[in-house]
Amino acid sequence: MRRFPAVARRAKAGPRCWSRASVGKPGDARALPVIRVRFAPSPTGYLHVGGARTALFNWLFARRHGGAFILRIEDTDAERSSWDMVAGIVDGLRWLGLDWDEGPDTGGPHGPYFQSQRLDRYRAMAERLVVDGLAYYCYCSPDRLKAKRDEAEQAGRAWKYDRACCELTPDRIAAFEAGAAPRAIRFRVPPGRTSFDDLVHGHIEFDHEHLEDFVLLRSDQHPTYQLSVVVDDIDMEITHVVRGDDHISNTPKQLLLYAAFRQPIPRFAHVPLILGPDKKRLSKRHGATSVTEYRRRGYLPEAMVNFLSLLGWSPGADREVFTRDELVAAFTLEGISGGNAVFNPEKLDWFNAQQMQRMPAAELAGRLEPWLRESGLWEDRYATADRAWLERLVDLIRPRMKRLPDFLDQARPFLVDTVEYDPAAGEKYLSDPTLADHLRVLADELPPADRFQPDQIEAAVRRTAERRRVKAATLIHALRVAMTGRSVSPGIFDVLAVLGPDRVRDRLDRVHHFLASS
RNA sequence: GUCCCCAUCGUCCAGAGGCCCAGGACGUGGCCCUUUCAAGGCCAAAACACGGGUUCGAAUCCCGUUGGGGACGCCA
């Protein structure tokens, strides 16, 4: 039930669709983009993974069809909106690589892109509806309404605005105005039914009976969400509204507004929500939900994008790992599933490992640099003379990484001059008194600098083991502790090779001192 | 309470009436590789919520039940 038979039907009978109305003629260089979508966050919080996925779906859809992706800031709630939040959201989107064609900073022909800068426009549109008789002034005090609502809730009844101001006489109105009573504007909901064909849920229908005469313009002259979203989507020529499931029940109200303004309606695609492990709407108590937090923890934007794209969407094939471009090529709104999705951090880890695995070493090394600097392990020569060496190290470590900072710990033995022996490791692998002689022999067997490669080193170790009549494992384990100070590391022959002959010799000397003194 | 959405392995998805005693991925268990830890390879356990229809045939269509989610603001 999520295919497009509805398109043809609607095109015949229903209001015009943007998707048809805005298609340019072939050869018309100035044709409007066929597709215009937007992400419209409210800066009352950080960019959370749910919002990020909504943004991603919009972005993928726009890029897939060569359309426009617009960023609009819904900051009409001045109380709760803040600049920091705007900056954070913008930052998060940039990090994910979701660039916009029109928005607060980039500008564009349909600006401004802050709702707080479009207040006059909303007011004018609301007044227009009053003039047309489609909306009316409401002088009810919020306190009175709240009391009524609470009362109804107590009684277990549904509350709907009682239309006290719907048909006021001119006298009453004059009285209110004379008393300078604050007034809001409410939409006059006509009787009937409203339906639409959602791109992910199919046909959805509402009886107006369940709608109340909702407020368009608050008494402080600020618009409500219902008004501003519709006015902006009209002004910005939005063709497809891709947003969270939680907006389904707002859609009939908005549809009524499009009709009242006599404007073509966009198509809607309501994407399911992201839930926490307890199947509740994802929130702070589920741990990290902010995109920034995942960045801070060392996840790659590629992994985040990959993971998020597959939460509630499927390319229709048994394929999981995608680059951003591959996602763009594969994305369709029809692939969005209808049910909510549970956020699974373990799978995110896997995607992160996969993306690190597939990235060129040079690229990964670049991502690691800030982390190395931060932890004091960085040397400038890693950017110049030892760049190739660093990339070799990256190749050695990366199969063992889940997140970026994993590198710091695992690569440490390669980045410091002297390693501390882990007591337990020393106890276990350096307690054999014959080890000193074995290792002395090994030191002589090790290949010269120009042939200091894993296979040559391995041959030397095995040869030594045979000669000394000990198991290769004995030497190997001892070597691991000597080289890294630990009992776990990458393959030891690779470790020696990457360490290089000089440092290997240093560390062998050091282990001899250690063995002699214990 | 009312309205709306949803319902396949623990989790994310595939599945458009016969291709399905249901496929892939994460996670889990085992084996292989192996000097450790990973990575990788192979194998395994693991699901169509329930009840009615429709049909020669239903995971797929319809109805109901149950369960989950969302919305019912002068928040967005």
XYZ file of C-alpha atoms (C1' of nucleotides) in Angstrom:
594
model
C 0.000 0.000 0.000
C 2.807 2.368 -0.571
C 2.930 2.618 -4.287
C 1.697 5.447 -6.417
C -1.704 4.572 -7.875
C -2.971 7.507 -5.880
C -1.005 9.969 -7.955
C -3.080 9.481 -11.071
C -6.307 9.540 -9.146
C -5.456 12.719 -7.343
C -4.236 14.425 -10.450
C -7.636 13.924 -12.033
C -9.926 14.725 -9.171
C -8.048 16.434 -6.391
C -6.198 19.691 -6.096
C -3.170 20.163 -8.265
C 0.031 18.583 -7.104
C 3.303 20.382 -7.094
C 4.923 17.337 -8.549
C 2.938 17.849 -11.714
C 2.441 21.553 -11.652
C 6.081 22.466 -11.363
C 7.575 20.182 -13.968
C 9.267 22.345 -16.535
C 8.937 21.864 -20.236
C 11.801 19.955 -21.883
C 14.481 22.322 -22.905
C 13.305 24.988 -20.539
C 16.506 25.875 -18.745
C 14.648 27.945 -16.187
C 12.270 25.207 -15.149
C 11.784 24.922 -11.434
C 13.291 21.877 -9.809
C 10.778 19.073 -9.892
C 11.473 18.310 -6.314
C 11.803 20.740 -3.440
C 12.018 19.408 0.084
C 12.942 20.888 3.410
C 14.167 20.032 6.856
C 12.609 22.357 9.374
C 14.007 21.820 12.842
C 12.957 23.816 15.819
C 16.037 25.090 17.676
C 14.686 24.133 21.050
C 17.135 21.260 21.322
C 20.150 19.666 19.732
C 20.068 17.659 16.517
C 18.994 14.231 17.668
C 19.244 11.059 15.665
C 15.561 11.103 14.771
C 15.809 14.572 13.315
C 19.038 13.668 11.607
C 17.375 10.753 9.880
C 14.478 12.911 8.748
C 16.982 15.384 7.372
C 18.864 12.544 5.714
C 15.779 11.170 4.001
C 14.917 14.617 2.704
C 18.451 15.174 1.532
C 18.693 11.792 -0.167
C 15.406 12.352 -1.916
C 16.445 15.778 -3.153
C 19.849 14.625 -4.334
C 18.422 11.522 -5.960
C 16.131 13.628 -8.129
C 18.311 16.656 -8.627
C 15.943 18.664 -6.480
C 16.502 21.286 -3.844
C 17.058 20.665 -0.161
C 16.086 23.579 2.020
C 16.935 24.242 5.638
C 14.441 26.304 7.533
C 14.601 27.197 11.186
C 11.265 27.015 12.968
C 11.987 29.414 15.782
C 8.596 30.973 16.323
C 8.724 29.837 19.918
C 11.062 32.620 20.970
C 11.012 31.468 24.575
C 12.549 28.107 23.909
C 14.648 28.766 20.832
C 18.292 29.663 21.030
C 21.164 30.569 18.812
C 23.328 27.887 20.296
C 20.831 25.308 19.234
C 20.736 26.663 15.709
C 24.511 26.490 15.578
C 24.475 22.970 16.942
C 21.955 21.757 14.418
C 23.767 23.388 11.536
C 26.969 21.859 12.793
C 25.481 18.403 13.030
C 24.064 18.561 9.528
C 27.377 19.737 8.129
C 29.195 16.957 9.908
C 26.849 14.412 8.382
C 27.549 15.945 4.999
C 23.945 16.989 4.405
C 24.358 20.233 2.535
C 21.459 22.506 1.729
C 20.695 24.605 -1.319
C 18.770 27.267 0.528
C 18.908 28.109 4.185
C 19.761 30.568 6.927
C 23.391 31.049 5.964
C 23.298 30.282 2.252
C 20.207 32.371 1.603
C 18.067 31.782 -1.448
C 15.146 33.195 -3.385
C 12.518 32.218 -0.830
C 14.047 33.627 2.326
C 14.314 34.555 5.028
C 14.750 31.027 6.327
C 14.158 31.871 9.957
C 10.505 31.863 10.833
C 11.153 34.552 13.401
C 11.924 36.867 10.486
C 8.693 36.106 8.665
C 6.227 37.107 11.345
C 4.533 39.820 9.269
C 3.894 37.379 6.513
C 2.117 34.909 8.789
C 0.019 37.621 10.336
C -1.017 38.916 6.939
C -1.976 35.432 5.814
C -4.027 34.842 8.948
C -5.805 38.168 8.587
C -6.562 37.296 5.007
C -8.426 34.222 6.164
C -10.412 36.343 8.614
C -11.393 38.668 5.786
C -12.403 35.678 3.709
C -14.535 34.412 6.568
C -12.448 31.262 6.910
C -11.044 32.244 10.270
C -12.171 34.401 13.158
C -10.898 36.360 16.128
C -10.998 34.552 19.425
C -10.956 36.444 22.689
C -11.021 33.460 24.976
C -8.359 33.613 27.624
C -5.852 30.792 27.653
C -6.580 30.336 31.341
C -10.236 29.736 30.736
C -9.484 27.242 27.980
C -6.958 25.426 30.082
C -9.469 25.128 32.910
C -12.047 23.684 30.565
C -9.568 21.269 29.134
C -8.419 20.097 32.535
C -11.980 19.655 33.624
C -12.763 17.525 30.612
C -9.656 15.469 31.161
C -10.660 14.857 34.753
C -13.992 13.598 33.559
C -12.253 11.403 31.000
C -13.840 13.257 28.119
C -12.193 14.602 25.013
C -12.094 18.380 24.918
C -12.609 20.400 21.815
C -12.736 24.182 21.629
C -16.346 25.157 22.226
C -16.369 27.825 19.528
C -17.321 30.473 22.013
C -16.033 33.163 19.656
C -17.120 31.577 16.437
C -20.244 33.638 15.892
C -19.807 36.707 18.040
C -22.191 39.588 17.470
C -20.707 42.918 16.404
C -21.622 44.259 19.828
C -19.668 41.638 21.667
C -16.717 42.110 19.399
C -16.817 45.849 19.970
C -16.920 45.258 23.682
C -13.881 42.989 23.594
C -11.980 45.412 21.425
C -12.912 48.336 23.643
C -11.535 46.433 26.595
C -8.354 45.782 24.617
C -8.853 42.053 25.094
C -6.028 40.108 23.479
C -7.227 38.194 20.467
C -6.030 35.165 18.639
C -7.102 33.984 15.235
C -8.722 30.615 14.911
C -9.424 28.646 11.791
C -13.051 27.851 11.168
C -13.022 24.126 10.542
C -15.826 23.216 8.169
C -17.730 19.982 8.556
C -16.648 17.125 6.338
C -13.742 14.811 5.825
C -10.195 15.302 4.642
C -8.017 12.643 3.149
C -4.650 12.366 1.529
C -2.474 9.700 0.017
C 0.625 9.408 2.064
C 3.655 8.141 0.218
C 4.513 5.690 2.945
C 1.182 4.958 4.599
C -1.196 5.106 1.667
C -4.680 6.545 2.009
C -5.376 8.333 5.292
C -8.694 9.913 6.126
C -9.908 12.113 8.968
C -13.342 13.293 9.931
C -13.319 17.021 10.768
C -15.387 16.123 13.769
C -12.166 15.284 15.550
C -10.604 18.606 14.705
C -11.198 21.776 16.656
C -11.028 25.333 15.446
C -7.298 25.527 15.910
C -5.361 28.683 16.568
C -3.462 30.172 13.635
C -2.168 33.329 15.221
C -1.505 33.584 18.916
C -2.624 36.648 20.797
C 1.002 37.800 20.860
C 0.801 37.899 17.056
C 3.120 34.930 16.635
C 1.962 32.172 14.352
C 1.361 28.653 15.518
C 3.165 25.814 13.891
C 0.155 24.904 11.743
C 0.099 28.331 10.150
C 3.791 28.954 9.742
C 4.557 25.543 8.323
C 1.896 25.832 5.658
C 2.694 29.416 4.737
C 6.378 28.616 4.463
C 5.869 25.434 2.517
C 3.712 27.386 0.109
C 6.157 30.288 -0.143
C 9.118 28.011 -0.526
C 7.327 25.915 -3.122
C 7.839 22.703 -1.247
C 6.722 19.741 -3.324
C 7.214 16.910 -0.862
C 6.857 17.068 2.866
C 8.971 14.314 4.360
C 8.692 14.384 8.122
C 8.076 12.279 11.205
C 5.074 10.095 11.731
C 4.047 12.248 14.649
C 2.825 14.847 12.182
C 0.198 12.642 10.585
C -2.499 14.028 12.789
C -1.489 17.594 11.926
C -1.819 16.935 8.257
C -5.589 17.359 7.929
C -5.378 20.780 9.553
C -2.655 21.770 7.163
C -4.576 20.409 4.209
C -7.487 22.615 5.220
C -5.147 25.589 5.200
C -3.818 24.827 1.744
C -7.406 24.721 0.558
C -8.228 27.971 2.345
C -5.264 29.648 0.672
C -6.210 28.035 -2.644
C -2.747 26.636 -3.072
C -1.595 23.345 -4.546
C -0.800 20.758 -1.936
C 2.514 18.982 -1.655
C 2.822 15.246 -1.349
C 3.379 13.856 2.102
C 5.660 11.089 3.290
C 5.451 10.383 6.994
C 8.422 8.404 8.165
C 8.179 6.201 11.238
C 9.780 7.260 14.486
C 12.964 5.968 16.031
C 12.423 4.202 19.341
C 14.697 3.297 22.222
C 15.345 -0.314 23.223
C 12.236 -0.186 25.422
C 10.148 0.717 22.358
C 9.514 4.155 23.736
C 10.198 7.211 21.694
C 13.948 7.784 21.732
C 14.929 10.272 24.381
C 17.769 11.337 26.624
C 17.141 8.589 29.072
C 18.130 6.083 26.395
C 21.662 7.449 26.491
C 23.202 9.300 23.606
C 20.667 10.723 21.206
C 22.469 13.757 19.917
C 24.416 13.558 16.709
C 27.152 15.626 18.276
C 27.534 13.040 20.974
C 28.217 10.333 18.424
C 30.812 12.487 16.779
C 32.430 13.022 20.137
C 32.522 9.300 20.720
C 34.422 8.680 17.528
C 31.829 7.591 15.022
C 32.312 8.464 11.396
C 29.631 10.526 9.687
C 29.664 7.924 6.929
C 28.707 5.253 9.446
C 26.028 7.389 11.021
C 24.522 8.147 7.634
C 24.715 4.529 6.574
C 23.153 3.298 9.791
C 20.418 5.930 9.901
C 19.501 5.372 6.275
C 18.699 1.754 7.003
C 16.531 2.550 10.007
C 13.115 2.508 8.459
C 14.252 2.334 4.888
C 15.426 -0.457 2.664
C 16.993 -0.436 -0.768
C 15.045 -3.593 -1.454
C 18.190 -5.660 -1.755
C 20.221 -7.610 0.744
C 22.833 -4.977 1.013
C 23.957 -3.043 4.041
C 27.120 -1.053 3.542
C 26.752 2.024 1.368
C 28.677 5.145 0.617
C 26.775 8.375 0.623
C 26.692 8.418 -3.170
C 25.440 4.872 -3.314
C 22.640 5.802 -0.973
C 21.692 8.729 -3.163
C 21.512 6.409 -6.143
C 19.443 3.815 -4.289
C 17.046 6.004 -2.345
C 13.308 5.965 -2.929
C 10.468 7.087 -0.701
C 8.657 3.827 -1.481
C 11.408 1.990 0.327
C 10.424 3.566 3.622
C 8.667 1.135 5.901
C 5.614 1.939 7.954
C 6.570 0.636 11.358
C 8.681 2.292 14.011
C 12.310 1.283 14.327
C 14.387 0.588 17.411
C 17.795 2.217 17.581
C 20.450 -0.497 17.822
C 23.829 0.845 18.998
C 25.645 -2.433 18.321
C 24.792 -2.244 14.691
C 26.042 1.322 14.564
C 29.366 0.010 15.882
C 29.456 -2.522 13.100
C 28.760 0.100 10.457
C 31.485 2.255 11.926
C 33.969 -0.621 11.738
C 32.900 -1.361 8.179
C 33.311 2.213 7.055
C 36.717 2.488 8.700
C 37.713 -0.745 7.062
C 36.786 0.435 3.592
C 38.221 3.911 3.763
C 41.645 4.617 2.239
C 44.338 4.561 4.932
C 45.280 8.144 4.123
C 41.724 9.241 4.752
C 41.437 7.361 8.033
C 44.780 8.734 9.159
C 43.415 12.197 8.527
C 40.359 11.538 10.686
C 42.609 10.223 13.420
C 44.883 13.234 13.496
C 42.697 15.419 15.730
C 42.362 12.554 18.167
C 46.102 11.997 18.245
C 46.747 15.670 18.803
C 44.165 15.783 21.527
C 45.785 12.934 23.386
C 49.321 14.206 22.974
C 50.461 11.349 20.780
C 50.865 13.453 17.675
C 54.228 14.298 16.136
C 54.518 16.672 13.213
C 56.579 14.180 11.251
C 53.447 12.034 10.977
C 52.209 14.577 8.514
C 55.423 14.624 6.526
C 58.337 12.200 6.576
C 56.499 9.529 8.555
C 53.175 9.873 6.807
C 53.505 6.554 5.001
C 54.527 4.886 8.239
C 51.460 6.269 10.032
C 49.241 4.907 7.311
C 50.874 1.518 7.682
C 50.104 1.655 11.368
C 46.529 2.613 10.605
C 46.211 -0.414 8.362
C 47.559 -2.591 11.124
C 45.200 -1.324 13.789
C 41.977 -0.664 11.983
C 40.554 -4.172 11.854
C 40.571 -3.982 15.634
C 38.779 -0.657 15.931
C 35.145 0.043 16.517
C 35.483 3.743 17.038
C 38.160 6.331 16.318
C 39.546 6.619 19.862
C 40.168 2.864 19.929
C 43.206 3.717 17.859
C 44.708 5.797 20.627
C 44.994 2.917 23.011
C 45.955 0.260 20.535
C 48.496 2.320 18.662
C 50.119 3.749 21.759
C 52.998 1.238 21.884
C 53.978 2.368 18.397
C 53.826 6.034 19.217
C 55.793 6.225 22.445
C 59.483 5.662 23.129
C 59.215 3.202 25.965
C 56.433 0.866 26.848
C 55.452 -0.145 30.331
C 55.012 -3.848 30.857
C 51.573 -4.838 31.956
C 52.274 -6.726 35.221
C 49.972 -9.591 34.396
C 51.445 -9.934 30.912
C 54.989 -9.874 32.287
C 54.098 -12.420 34.908
C 52.648 -14.719 32.335
C 55.094 -14.452 29.450
C 58.379 -13.115 30.831
C 58.911 -15.393 33.798
C 60.757 -18.192 32.007
C 64.463 -17.806 33.041
C 65.709 -19.255 29.726
C 64.030 -16.476 27.797
C 67.002 -14.158 27.984
C 69.206 -16.492 25.985
C 66.478 -17.271 23.465
C 65.918 -13.610 22.811
C 69.635 -12.928 22.482
C 69.830 -15.539 19.776
C 66.735 -14.148 18.133
C 68.238 -10.682 18.085
C 71.066 -12.010 15.960
C 68.737 -13.911 13.665
C 66.508 -10.940 12.891
C 66.840 -9.757 9.290
C 68.834 -6.619 8.458
C 67.089 -3.313 8.077
C 66.619 -3.599 4.332
C 64.812 -6.892 4.741
C 62.975 -6.169 7.968
C 59.655 -7.506 6.730
C 56.987 -9.669 8.363
C 57.788 -12.870 6.478
C 61.532 -12.511 7.085
C 60.947 -11.775 10.726
C 58.640 -14.741 11.063
C 61.261 -17.009 9.485
C 63.811 -15.737 11.984
C 61.550 -16.343 14.941
C 60.635 -19.859 13.854
C 64.230 -20.679 13.082
C 65.274 -19.512 16.515
C 62.539 -21.473 18.202
C 63.592 -24.617 16.432
C 67.237 -24.090 17.221
C 66.544 -23.390 20.883
C 64.037 -26.260 21.055
C 61.217 -24.083 22.363
C 57.802 -23.517 20.982
C 57.528 -20.555 18.660
C 54.614 -19.429 20.818
C 56.935 -18.968 23.774
C 59.076 -16.548 21.827
C 56.106 -14.879 20.254
C 54.350 -14.171 23.518
C 57.529 -12.912 25.122
C 58.181 -10.726 22.114
C 54.692 -9.287 22.299
C 55.181 -8.175 25.857
C 58.653 -6.872 25.062
C 57.427 -4.866 22.087
C 54.036 -3.647 23.267
C 54.031 -4.260 26.997
C 50.793 -6.158 26.582
C 49.465 -9.618 25.978
C 47.314 -8.576 23.058
C 48.391 -6.824 19.913
C 48.246 -7.156 16.159
C 50.191 -10.000 14.571
C 53.614 -9.888 16.178
C 55.614 -10.090 12.943
C 53.701 -7.100 11.658
C 54.284 -5.363 14.944
C 58.036 -5.799 14.637
C 58.035 -4.757 11.026
C 56.110 -1.553 11.735
C 58.218 -0.804 14.794
C 61.328 -1.086 12.640
C 64.731 -2.606 13.413
C 65.999 0.187 15.653
C 63.095 0.268 18.029
C 62.916 -3.512 18.046
C 66.543 -3.634 19.125
C 65.924 -1.032 21.812
C 63.032 -2.953 23.210
C 64.953 -6.207 23.124
C 67.721 -4.539 25.123
C 65.179 -3.322 27.556
C 63.590 -6.685 28.046
C 67.025 -8.117 28.749
C 67.508 -5.681 31.554
C 64.103 -6.555 32.833
C 64.797 -10.291 32.696
C 68.182 -9.839 34.352
C 66.740 -7.827 37.193
C 63.875 -10.164 38.008
C -11.129 8.848 26.607
C -11.203 10.062 21.100
C -8.685 9.860 16.482
C -4.588 8.098 13.554
C -0.447 4.841 12.389
C 1.954 0.109 12.875
C 2.440 -5.418 13.602
C 7.971 -11.150 9.941
C 13.894 -13.860 14.154
C 16.131 -10.199 20.535
C 17.072 -5.773 16.801
C 17.007 -3.520 11.555
C 15.154 -4.988 6.981
C 13.530 -8.526 2.375
C 8.852 -10.460 1.120
C 3.448 -6.737 -4.118
C -1.398 -14.574 -3.488
C 1.896 -19.954 -5.389
C 9.232 -18.826 -6.238
C 8.684 -19.149 1.489
C 8.379 -25.827 6.122
C 10.189 -17.470 5.022
C 15.804 -14.533 2.848
C 19.882 -10.914 4.408
C 22.348 -7.989 8.293
C 23.566 -6.812 13.607
C 23.892 -9.440 18.000
C 24.419 -14.598 20.138
C 26.683 -19.815 20.014
C 30.063 -23.258 17.500
C 33.929 -24.390 14.017
C 38.017 -22.789 10.704
C 42.260 -19.509 10.186
C 45.903 -18.361 14.163
C 51.141 -16.555 18.429
C 47.260 -13.226 21.378
C 43.149 -9.857 20.256
C 40.470 -8.499 16.260
C 39.146 -8.887 11.170
C 37.697 -12.705 7.736
C 35.388 -17.560 6.247
C 31.876 -21.526 7.329
C 27.822 -23.482 10.278
C 23.810 -23.033 13.886
C 19.805 -21.381 17.045
C 16.156 -17.621 16.241
C 10.153 -14.821 13.497
C 5.142 -14.426 9.890
C 0.921 -11.619 17.359
C -4.048 -14.109 17.717
C -8.972 -15.334 15.669
C -12.138 -15.346 11.693
C -12.987 -14.841 6.557
C -11.786 -14.448 0.794
C -9.115 -18.002 -2.406
C -7.615 -24.192 -5.437
C -3.706 -21.676 -2.530
C -2.314 -16.221 2.282
C 3.435 -13.815 5.762
C 1.142 -11.290 1.611
C -6.063 -9.372 0.595
C -10.561 -8.256 4.113
C -12.723 -8.008 9.171
C -12.109 -8.358 14.334
C -9.082 -8.957 18.806
C -4.694 -8.040 21.251
C -0.269 -5.430 21.569
C 2.943 -1.214 20.506
C 3.471 3.838 18.941
C 1.755 8.780 17.830
C -1.621 12.971 18.111
C -5.394 15.428 20.588
C -1.844 23.160 23.278
C -2.294 30.551 22.055
C 4.727 23.717 21.683
C 6.997 22.444 17.243
